Amino acid sequence: MHVPDLDRADRIGMPEAVLCEPKTDEQLRVVLTDLVAAGRPTLCTRLPAERFAGLSADLTAVMTHDPASSTAVLHGGLPARPGRVAVVAAGTSDHGVAAEAAATLRFSGVEAELIVDVGVAALWRLEARLEEIRAADVVIVVAGMDAALVSVMGGLVASPVIAVPTSVGYGVATDGTSALHSSLASCAQGVAVMNIDNGFGGACAALRILGLAHRG
Amino acid sequence: MHVPDLDRADRIGMPEAVLCEPKTDEQLRVVLTDLVAAGRPTLCTRLPAERFAGLSADLTAVMTHDPASSTAVLHGGLPARPGRVAVVAAGTSDHGVAAEAAATLRFSGVEAELIVDVGVAALWRLEARLEEIRAADVVIVVAGMDAALVSVMGGLVASPVIAVPTSVGYGVATDGTSALHSSLASCAQGVAVMNIDNGFGGACAALRILGLAHRG
Amino acid sequence: MHVPDLDRADRIGMPEAVLCEPKTDEQLRVVLTDLVAAGRPTLCTRLPAERFAGLSADLTAVMTHDPASSTAVLHGGLPARPGRVAVVAAGTSDHGVAAEAAATLRFSGVEAELIVDVGVAALWRLEARLEEIRAADVVIVVAGMDAALVSVMGGLVASPVIAVPTSVGYGVATDGTSALHSSLASCAQGVAVMNIDNGFGGACAALRILGLAHRG
Amino acid sequence: MHVPDLDRADRIGMPEAVLCEPKTDEQLRVVLTDLVAAGRPTLCTRLPAERFAGLSADLTAVMTHDPASSTAVLHGGLPARPGRVAVVAAGTSDHGVAAEAAATLRFSGVEAELIVDVGVAALWRLEARLEEIRAADVVIVVAGMDAALVSVMGGLVASPVIAVPTSVGYGVATDGTSALHSSLASCAQGVAVMNIDNGFGGACAALRILGLAHRG
Amino acid sequence: MHVPDLDRADRIGMPEAVLCEPKTDEQLRVVLTDLVAAGRPTLCTRLPAERFAGLSADLTAVMTHDPASSTAVLHGGLPARPGRVAVVAAGTSDHGVAAEAAATLRFSGVEAELIVDVGVAALWRLEARLEEIRAADVVIVVAGMDAALVSVMGGLVASPVIAVPTSVGYGVATDGTSALHSSLASCAQGVAVMNIDNGFGGACAALRILGLAHRG
Amino acid sequence: MHVPDLDRADRIGMPEAVLCEPKTDEQLRVVLTDLVAAGRPTLCTRLPAERFAGLSADLTAVMTHDPASSTAVLHGGLPARPGRVAVVAAGTSDHGVAAEAAATLRFSGVEAELIVDVGVAALWRLEARLEEIRAADVVIVVAGMDAALVSVMGGLVASPVIAVPTSVGYGVATDGTSALHSSLASCAQGVAVMNIDNGFGGACAALRILGLAHRG
Amino acid sequence: MHVPDLDRADRIGMPEAVLCEPKTDEQLRVVLTDLVAAGRPTLCTRLPAERFAGLSADLTAVMTHDPASSTAVLHGGLPARPGRVAVVAAGTSDHGVAAEAAATLRFSGVEAELIVDVGVAALWRLEARLEEIRAADVVIVVAGMDAALVSVMGGLVASPVIAVPTSVGYGVATDGTSALHSSLASCAQGVAVMNIDNGFGGACAALRILGLAHRG
Amino acid sequence: MHVPDLDRADRIGMPEAVLCEPKTDEQLRVVLTDLVAAGRPTLCTRLPAERFAGLSADLTAVMTHDPASSTAVLHGGLPARPGRVAVVAAGTSDHGVAAEAAATLRFSGVEAELIVDVGVAALWRLEARLEEIRAADVVIVVAGMDAALVSVMGGLVASPVIAVPTSVGYGVATDGTSALHSSLASCAQGVAVMNIDNGFGGACAALRILGLAHRG
């Protein structure tokens, strides 16, 4: 039922990936079995530890799972390629989405540095890490609630900045809409935005940029 | 038809005020005529220059109009009282709402300082004014779009901080909801929020606080 | 991973606190272990009895948990400071949020009085408690559904009034938006509003005000 | 094109009425000309003074227009019938909707008393009118913004209470949704609600009730 | 903590009732124990069979539970009073809300007839029950999805019609908003609307009307 | 700048059409001039009389404008083709959208009958036209507010039924969302829905169906 | 309580069907027992394997359940009738809704072909199936997230196209609203849309069309 | 009042720009006068021809206005820099936003190619321009309504793709939210999104990327 998109990597440079969350157990089993047989490096996203543990042993045996990012890798990662991305997150609770972005980048052969706990309510912590962040080719900012970090970061660095709003929060921030809208309405110029919780997509946007920047 | 709430100032310390915007021309004429006769200091809000100019001469002759804040004063302001409020705005376009807050405070006898063009996309401009802001009793932050200034300010000052989101913006920020939600979901602790564009209300909240701080 | 914001109390006078709800079990364990080692008074919020019971014994042994407010205290509370806050709630079901506000104030050394079951559908119950409420420095009003209590209270007291809308309700009131919007659109002047269910934030706003009112 | 619903009054007891607002000038002209010819008492709603003035003289000559309610009557009103309704409004700005409700009742032969400026921010004004309100068969409460008056009134009177939320307001109250949701989520039991600004509908609901209460 | 509103029945004629859903187990236990001691007839709503079964035996022993309406009665119902209400529901799935309305009416001493499966997609079924419905003093229409039954019924009967939209549905109808908005925008004149799923409230609105119709 | 899609009629059987509303005056002038030169039958939609009157004489001279539907035809209509469509509208105010649907069908060579003023609040008017409606190949139902007509019609006819919700209304119905959601959540099976006010699209959906039904 | 609508098939040509999801276990048991006794072919929708397994053996013994579509058939399907429908889905995760549409068609005696994994991010996969899709009488497009497949398909085929948006997705696509709105705003002309996840309804719309196309 | 952010170009590489739309006439006059005096190249956006024409002659004399993009340039553009961007738009009506993006890029010294009328309802037109688009460093896709072009383009090119949703449309697409959500939920990987109608921001995001790709 699942037709692997085998030439996607060549065509648009994106990693082969499977979004596990919306699939039924049976659908997931079929897709993963096909991918194991296909033998190409593949990234599984939104596969939390409990669901991974429920897969059959012949599948888990050939997959490398990372609980922090809820990702798993089939048939190893892609070869190293130039580029370095800083993944910056405001709070501990945004860590899962940031880890998904970092895991996607590393699977794709790109160096990713995860920098957390640098929210704007404590600007000096952010300033302490600023040179490190400015040194990256691309900055991915992962932030929920008011997503104020997106605007502050966009005003501090000249690199491409990609915002990934998260659904962490309560009340008006419950589903991430407040963070999404803040990011889209950012007063910092030229910040581009991904769907809520889409750490994988933020990494793919960075990969497109790195593909341009480091092309032969 | 309009029954002035004559003992409100004594009871809850709020200024006598008339919100002109939703009233028909005829309703406004009747209310203002009654207030002129009543002879008490009164603030008229949301009364832009064009509408003020359309009032009859016997009304405008006894009112002092301020086009920047779209307010007018009847029978002078209230006596000076202790307290100093900083009204901080992110951009030129938020100036009208900030001016309404400042005009309300000044009408009420309180010193108000208006500090504009200190958005977070250029943090050093904000830092240049920080001591001045920290010296105020209360800080009112007026901000539209992402309202990131609210969180940054809340993390930098210990005083009471009141956020007034504005409807300045376009796209997801069109009606001020993005600024409102950012302010409510602020990562800075203890920032209290008013309705969108409610500069008058922000000033009233500051007056309640100053009433407590400078009593007796 | 968690970097305690050790000088926050000095800088903006806010209590050191951990929001437990969005953290994974592993993240919570790491943060709490760090905080135990740090040895500073800390408040844990949104930590219901069941989740507290699931923590390891070496953590629970040094924490004092309060099931009504779903809070826990590490290393005792802060020293007593002047000020008295009335936390007023409309219904039994709003009690959890009101208790969070009161627990935050008490942890911070401030006297807090919890007054519940005073909804506007039975005004005489409210009137029976009115002098008590008027005697407080600051009034926090916790209300869901129509949040009519916010407007009624704002018209009856001159003190600073902070509204905390709650998500108690069903139908149009399901997620607290109706209570939030009523509070923001209150016909009572100068009522400031917090995010839905943010009892902790309401207490912090009161602390900022008390800090101004009772400074040296 | 317009087919008058000639037996509606007999069938469900509702007045023959034309909602003018959404009709084009040409549609309105045709409908009114038909109604003039039909010779039955008819109420025209949402017909402000400027639009009425733009109608041809042969139409305006046989219509009685009321600018406060933006209604006009063709061929006189209906015969007097028993029943008395109190139409209570919180503010001057809600007057237009309240007047539409009262005009509809009076056209239908029912006594209607309009009581305005009794918002909950000044409860004693409301209390001064309470006996008068309690004496009515049905109470229609017209309120915008937080619509707190709906809940307060619902807790004070035993009669049928019909809430008509209004779109008066700004920010979160711009389109009347905050008032609608407050009314629907009212803590007072058994308050029934109409669409925003639907003064005509509120009067019709009262007419249904009076029809039951005063049937032969 | 729960202060019974003991004179409410005398004052506004509404039944003493407890909304169980939002209360914690501990809050519910305390409230019910108080009510058992108080000895007055009380209705418990939103108390499904499973939750009722989890109460202690000394409580359940003195309560009469009805699983179809998720209600329970303490100390018997109120004395019979004149009036008859038709509770009409479009589909089997709306039965729970309709049953809550009927149970509230019966507890209050009023005759209630439950008429289900009369949706507008099969108008002849509705017509078969029409005389029965027209004979009632008040009609409560319970409907989810498109709530088209509300408009059809409002055009067929002259009695007071109260719409109770339900959250039954999926897609755009998931939370009952589509049914609520259809009811509020009904083309039938004078239909009054309650909050989504508020069967209890619909019954209370009917009780207010019956109180007027059958007084003295 | 405008590239006519010259083979669309052959490919998917849809009429060549220009949506005038969102175009600037200059854009509209260029597009129409191109189309006049192209010499193919073309339909212009959302071109009200005032805007048509503002076009240059060399354009208006070769266009046939219909004010009721705000459409204009260039180079005559398409040849007659088999099929008959009933366009049914609830109220006078929905006439413009219904007329757009009918004009599109007639331009496309299909017979269209416009049946208005058949809302569900007066079911007997609808019943009087029912046989006529049942005789059509396809029924387009145009309805605003509660759109109850959509469900009633869907339960009465076996033909394909296409709902076109309209933005006619106020309060919760202001922008047509209530009518859209009612149509989508219709209890009548198999009713398909178009975007709000999209009379042109409803006609195109009917054309697709007629193309299948009457193919060689 | 459930009154089977026994002549519906004759009247409007729709299959007898039961929506199981919103019914309580007890309601479902009663309805199914009635339908078994009635002896007519009936389709049960939204009945997942786990819930089917929980039914009593005397019911499951006479039902044929299909886990992929969560449907079950009572008393066999309807006689074969002419017509062929292509059900096209963008992703694996949309398969459940597509299968519901196909199962409804097959139950109704119509040939249905399920074509999945043809999303627009890989247009060549879609092109490979295009002739097959063009050969169908009606095309049902099932798509979540951006629903871009709806517009692409609408521009490629001349047949009636029915869009069924799905709730598959996260962030802004969580509940299917993004897919619904994309489908309604499709740039392809004449695409008609069903409620989110309404595979059954999409099939019914196709049945109405086939009834017209293949009538006598 | 306006403090030019004079070192922004050096710091984050963004062009000095003024958003004219939300400013009052007086605010705009002051800002522009300051900028003329400052003597640095500056871009004015959202300045339509009519408003430009209303400026004083001493301002318009030194500005170069472009009506298609509603932009104006002060003191010439920035020096040419390497990079080429394709700005692709679905329809004529999206041209204004696309032109704003192109004007911003050209002002910044970057080559921009505007490619319009390539919507997905006519894929072959898009294919005819595909090589041209693939040759660009960065692709900006400007699309309203269903924004299906965003997903199709994201699947066809490997370059960085930036989506700018537009508010062109009606019904569910009225304010651009449908286009925004489609873009965010795009099935094409790594497409980054700007606020609705933010052509300027899309260009700035491209400038950040080109700055990385063509550095030293």
mmCIF file of C-alpha atoms in Angstrom, chain B residues 1-128:
data_model
loop_
_atom_site.group_PDB
_atom_site.id
_atom_site.type_symbol
_atom_site.label_atom_id
_atom_site.label_comp_id
_atom_site.label_asym_id
_atom_site.label_seq_id
_atom_site.Cartn_x
_atom_site.Cartn_y
_atom_site.Cartn_z
ATOM 1 C CA MET B 1 -30.787 58.985 29.298
ATOM 2 C CA HIS B 2 -27.180 59.075 30.537
ATOM 3 C CA VAL B 3 -27.011 58.883 34.338
ATOM 4 C CA PRO B 4 -23.576 60.179 35.433
ATOM 5 C CA ASP B 5 -21.991 57.874 37.982
ATOM 6 C CA LEU B 6 -21.188 60.765 40.224
ATOM 7 C CA ASP B 7 -19.661 59.018 43.226
ATOM 8 C CA ARG B 8 -17.487 56.588 41.284
ATOM 9 C CA ALA B 9 -14.302 58.562 41.889
ATOM 10 C CA ASP B 10 -14.865 58.303 45.650
ATOM 11 C CA ARG B 11 -15.901 54.689 45.582
ATOM 12 C CA ILE B 12 -13.342 52.976 43.357
ATOM 13 C CA GLY B 13 -11.022 55.845 42.466
ATOM 14 C CA MET B 14 -11.606 55.705 38.741
ATOM 15 C CA PRO B 15 -11.900 58.840 36.584
ATOM 16 C CA GLU B 16 -15.280 59.858 35.161
ATOM 17 C CA ALA B 17 -15.017 59.048 31.466
ATOM 18 C CA VAL B 18 -17.132 58.752 28.326
ATOM 19 C CA LEU B 19 -16.337 56.265 25.551
ATOM 20 C CA CYS B 20 -17.439 58.221 22.479
ATOM 21 C CA GLU B 21 -16.870 55.692 19.659
ATOM 22 C CA PRO B 22 -20.001 53.509 19.883
ATOM 23 C CA LYS B 23 -22.388 56.383 20.476
ATOM 24 C CA THR B 24 -24.478 57.869 17.682
ATOM 25 C CA ASP B 25 -24.035 61.565 17.008
ATOM 26 C CA GLU B 26 -27.299 62.300 18.771
ATOM 27 C CA GLN B 27 -26.390 60.152 21.811
ATOM 28 C CA LEU B 28 -22.991 61.848 22.026
ATOM 29 C CA ARG B 29 -24.517 65.312 21.827
ATOM 30 C CA VAL B 30 -26.936 64.548 24.687
ATOM 31 C CA VAL B 31 -24.295 62.977 26.912
ATOM 32 C CA LEU B 32 -21.791 65.805 26.417
ATOM 33 C CA THR B 33 -24.410 68.473 26.999
ATOM 34 C CA ASP B 34 -25.348 66.766 30.277
ATOM 35 C CA LEU B 35 -21.689 66.570 31.291
ATOM 36 C CA VAL B 36 -21.051 70.211 30.512
ATOM 37 C CA ALA B 37 -23.956 71.086 32.770
ATOM 38 C CA ALA B 38 -22.746 68.692 35.502
ATOM 39 C CA GLY B 39 -19.527 70.683 35.823
ATOM 40 C CA ARG B 40 -17.247 67.850 36.933
ATOM 41 C CA PRO B 41 -13.885 66.996 35.342
ATOM 42 C CA THR B 42 -14.548 64.341 32.689
ATOM 43 C CA LEU B 43 -12.408 62.563 30.109
ATOM 44 C CA CYS B 44 -13.784 61.783 26.636
ATOM 45 C CA THR B 45 -11.994 58.900 24.882
ATOM 46 C CA ARG B 46 -11.975 57.599 21.291
ATOM 47 C CA LEU B 47 -12.963 61.008 19.983
ATOM 48 C CA PRO B 48 -10.789 61.581 16.896
ATOM 49 C CA ALA B 49 -10.141 65.065 15.567
ATOM 50 C CA GLU B 50 -12.679 64.794 12.727
ATOM 51 C CA ARG B 51 -15.479 63.796 15.061
ATOM 52 C CA PHE B 52 -14.539 66.450 17.615
ATOM 53 C CA ALA B 53 -14.600 69.026 14.828
ATOM 54 C CA GLY B 54 -18.158 67.976 14.014
ATOM 55 C CA LEU B 55 -19.493 68.802 17.475
ATOM 56 C CA SER B 56 -21.387 72.047 18.043
ATOM 57 C CA ALA B 57 -19.343 75.101 18.974
ATOM 58 C CA ASP B 58 -20.863 75.417 22.445
ATOM 59 C CA LEU B 59 -19.467 71.975 23.264
ATOM 60 C CA THR B 60 -16.021 72.284 21.665
ATOM 61 C CA ALA B 61 -15.565 75.710 23.279
ATOM 62 C CA VAL B 62 -15.425 74.142 26.744
ATOM 63 C CA MET B 63 -13.437 70.998 25.816
ATOM 64 C CA THR B 64 -9.680 70.591 25.404
ATOM 65 C CA HIS B 65 -8.958 68.117 22.623
ATOM 66 C CA ASP B 66 -5.720 66.154 22.026
ATOM 67 C CA PRO B 67 -5.530 64.671 18.519
ATOM 68 C CA ALA B 68 -2.642 62.269 19.228
ATOM 69 C CA SER B 69 -4.636 60.402 21.879
ATOM 70 C CA SER B 70 -8.118 61.156 20.460
ATOM 71 C CA THR B 71 -9.177 62.356 23.905
ATOM 72 C CA ALA B 72 -10.814 65.506 25.179
ATOM 73 C CA VAL B 73 -11.128 66.946 28.670
ATOM 74 C CA LEU B 74 -14.139 68.713 30.150
ATOM 75 C CA HIS B 75 -13.740 71.046 33.147
ATOM 76 C CA GLY B 76 -9.994 70.491 33.522
ATOM 77 C CA GLY B 77 -8.168 67.509 34.980
ATOM 78 C CA LEU B 78 -8.052 66.065 38.486
ATOM 79 C CA PRO B 79 -5.643 67.322 41.163
ATOM 80 C CA ALA B 80 -2.061 66.020 41.068
ATOM 81 C CA ARG B 81 -1.451 62.821 43.026
ATOM 82 C CA PRO B 82 1.756 60.917 43.685
ATOM 83 C CA GLY B 83 2.990 58.240 41.283
ATOM 84 C CA ARG B 84 4.827 57.989 37.972
ATOM 85 C CA VAL B 85 4.007 55.615 35.131
ATOM 86 C CA ALA B 86 6.133 54.686 32.106
ATOM 87 C CA VAL B 87 4.093 54.012 28.967
ATOM 88 C CA VAL B 88 6.347 52.042 26.611
ATOM 89 C CA ALA B 89 5.439 51.315 22.990
ATOM 90 C CA ALA B 90 7.128 49.156 20.405
ATOM 91 C CA GLY B 91 6.415 51.115 17.264
ATOM 92 C CA THR B 92 5.215 54.393 15.842
ATOM 93 C CA SER B 93 1.931 52.773 14.922
ATOM 94 C CA ASP B 94 1.129 51.885 18.540
ATOM 95 C CA HIS B 95 1.431 55.539 19.493
ATOM 96 C CA GLY B 96 -2.305 56.290 19.509
ATOM 97 C CA VAL B 97 -3.102 53.668 22.126
ATOM 98 C CA ALA B 98 -0.079 54.617 24.227
ATOM 99 C CA ALA B 99 -1.107 58.258 24.057
ATOM 100 C CA GLU B 100 -4.608 57.351 25.295
ATOM 101 C CA ALA B 101 -3.056 55.676 28.346
ATOM 102 C CA ALA B 102 -0.817 58.660 29.028
ATOM 103 C CA ALA B 103 -3.657 61.149 28.563
ATOM 104 C CA THR B 104 -5.829 59.219 31.006
ATOM 105 C CA LEU B 105 -3.061 59.203 33.602
ATOM 106 C CA ARG B 106 -2.341 62.911 33.198
ATOM 107 C CA PHE B 107 -6.050 63.755 33.389
ATOM 108 C CA SER B 108 -6.075 61.796 36.653
ATOM 109 C CA GLY B 109 -3.212 63.851 38.072
ATOM 110 C CA VAL B 110 -0.480 61.276 37.629
ATOM 111 C CA GLU B 111 2.850 61.799 35.866
ATOM 112 C CA ALA B 112 3.156 59.708 32.688
ATOM 113 C CA GLU B 113 6.206 59.304 30.471
ATOM 114 C CA LEU B 114 5.745 58.077 26.903
ATOM 115 C CA ILE B 115 8.658 56.010 25.539
ATOM 116 C CA VAL B 116 8.238 54.785 21.956
ATOM 117 C CA ASP B 117 10.225 52.954 19.270
ATOM 118 C CA VAL B 118 11.826 50.435 21.626
ATOM 119 C CA GLY B 119 10.849 47.156 19.917
ATOM 120 C CA VAL B 120 12.760 43.948 20.610
ATOM 121 C CA ALA B 121 14.106 43.673 17.073
ATOM 122 C CA ALA B 122 16.576 46.340 18.208
ATOM 123 C CA LEU B 123 17.292 45.492 21.833
ATOM 124 C CA TRP B 124 19.985 48.144 22.345
ATOM 125 C CA ARG B 125 17.447 50.930 21.865
ATOM 126 C CA LEU B 126 15.426 49.380 24.664
ATOM 127 C CA GLU B 127 18.485 49.014 26.887
ATOM 128 C CA ALA B 128 19.265 52.701 26.433
#
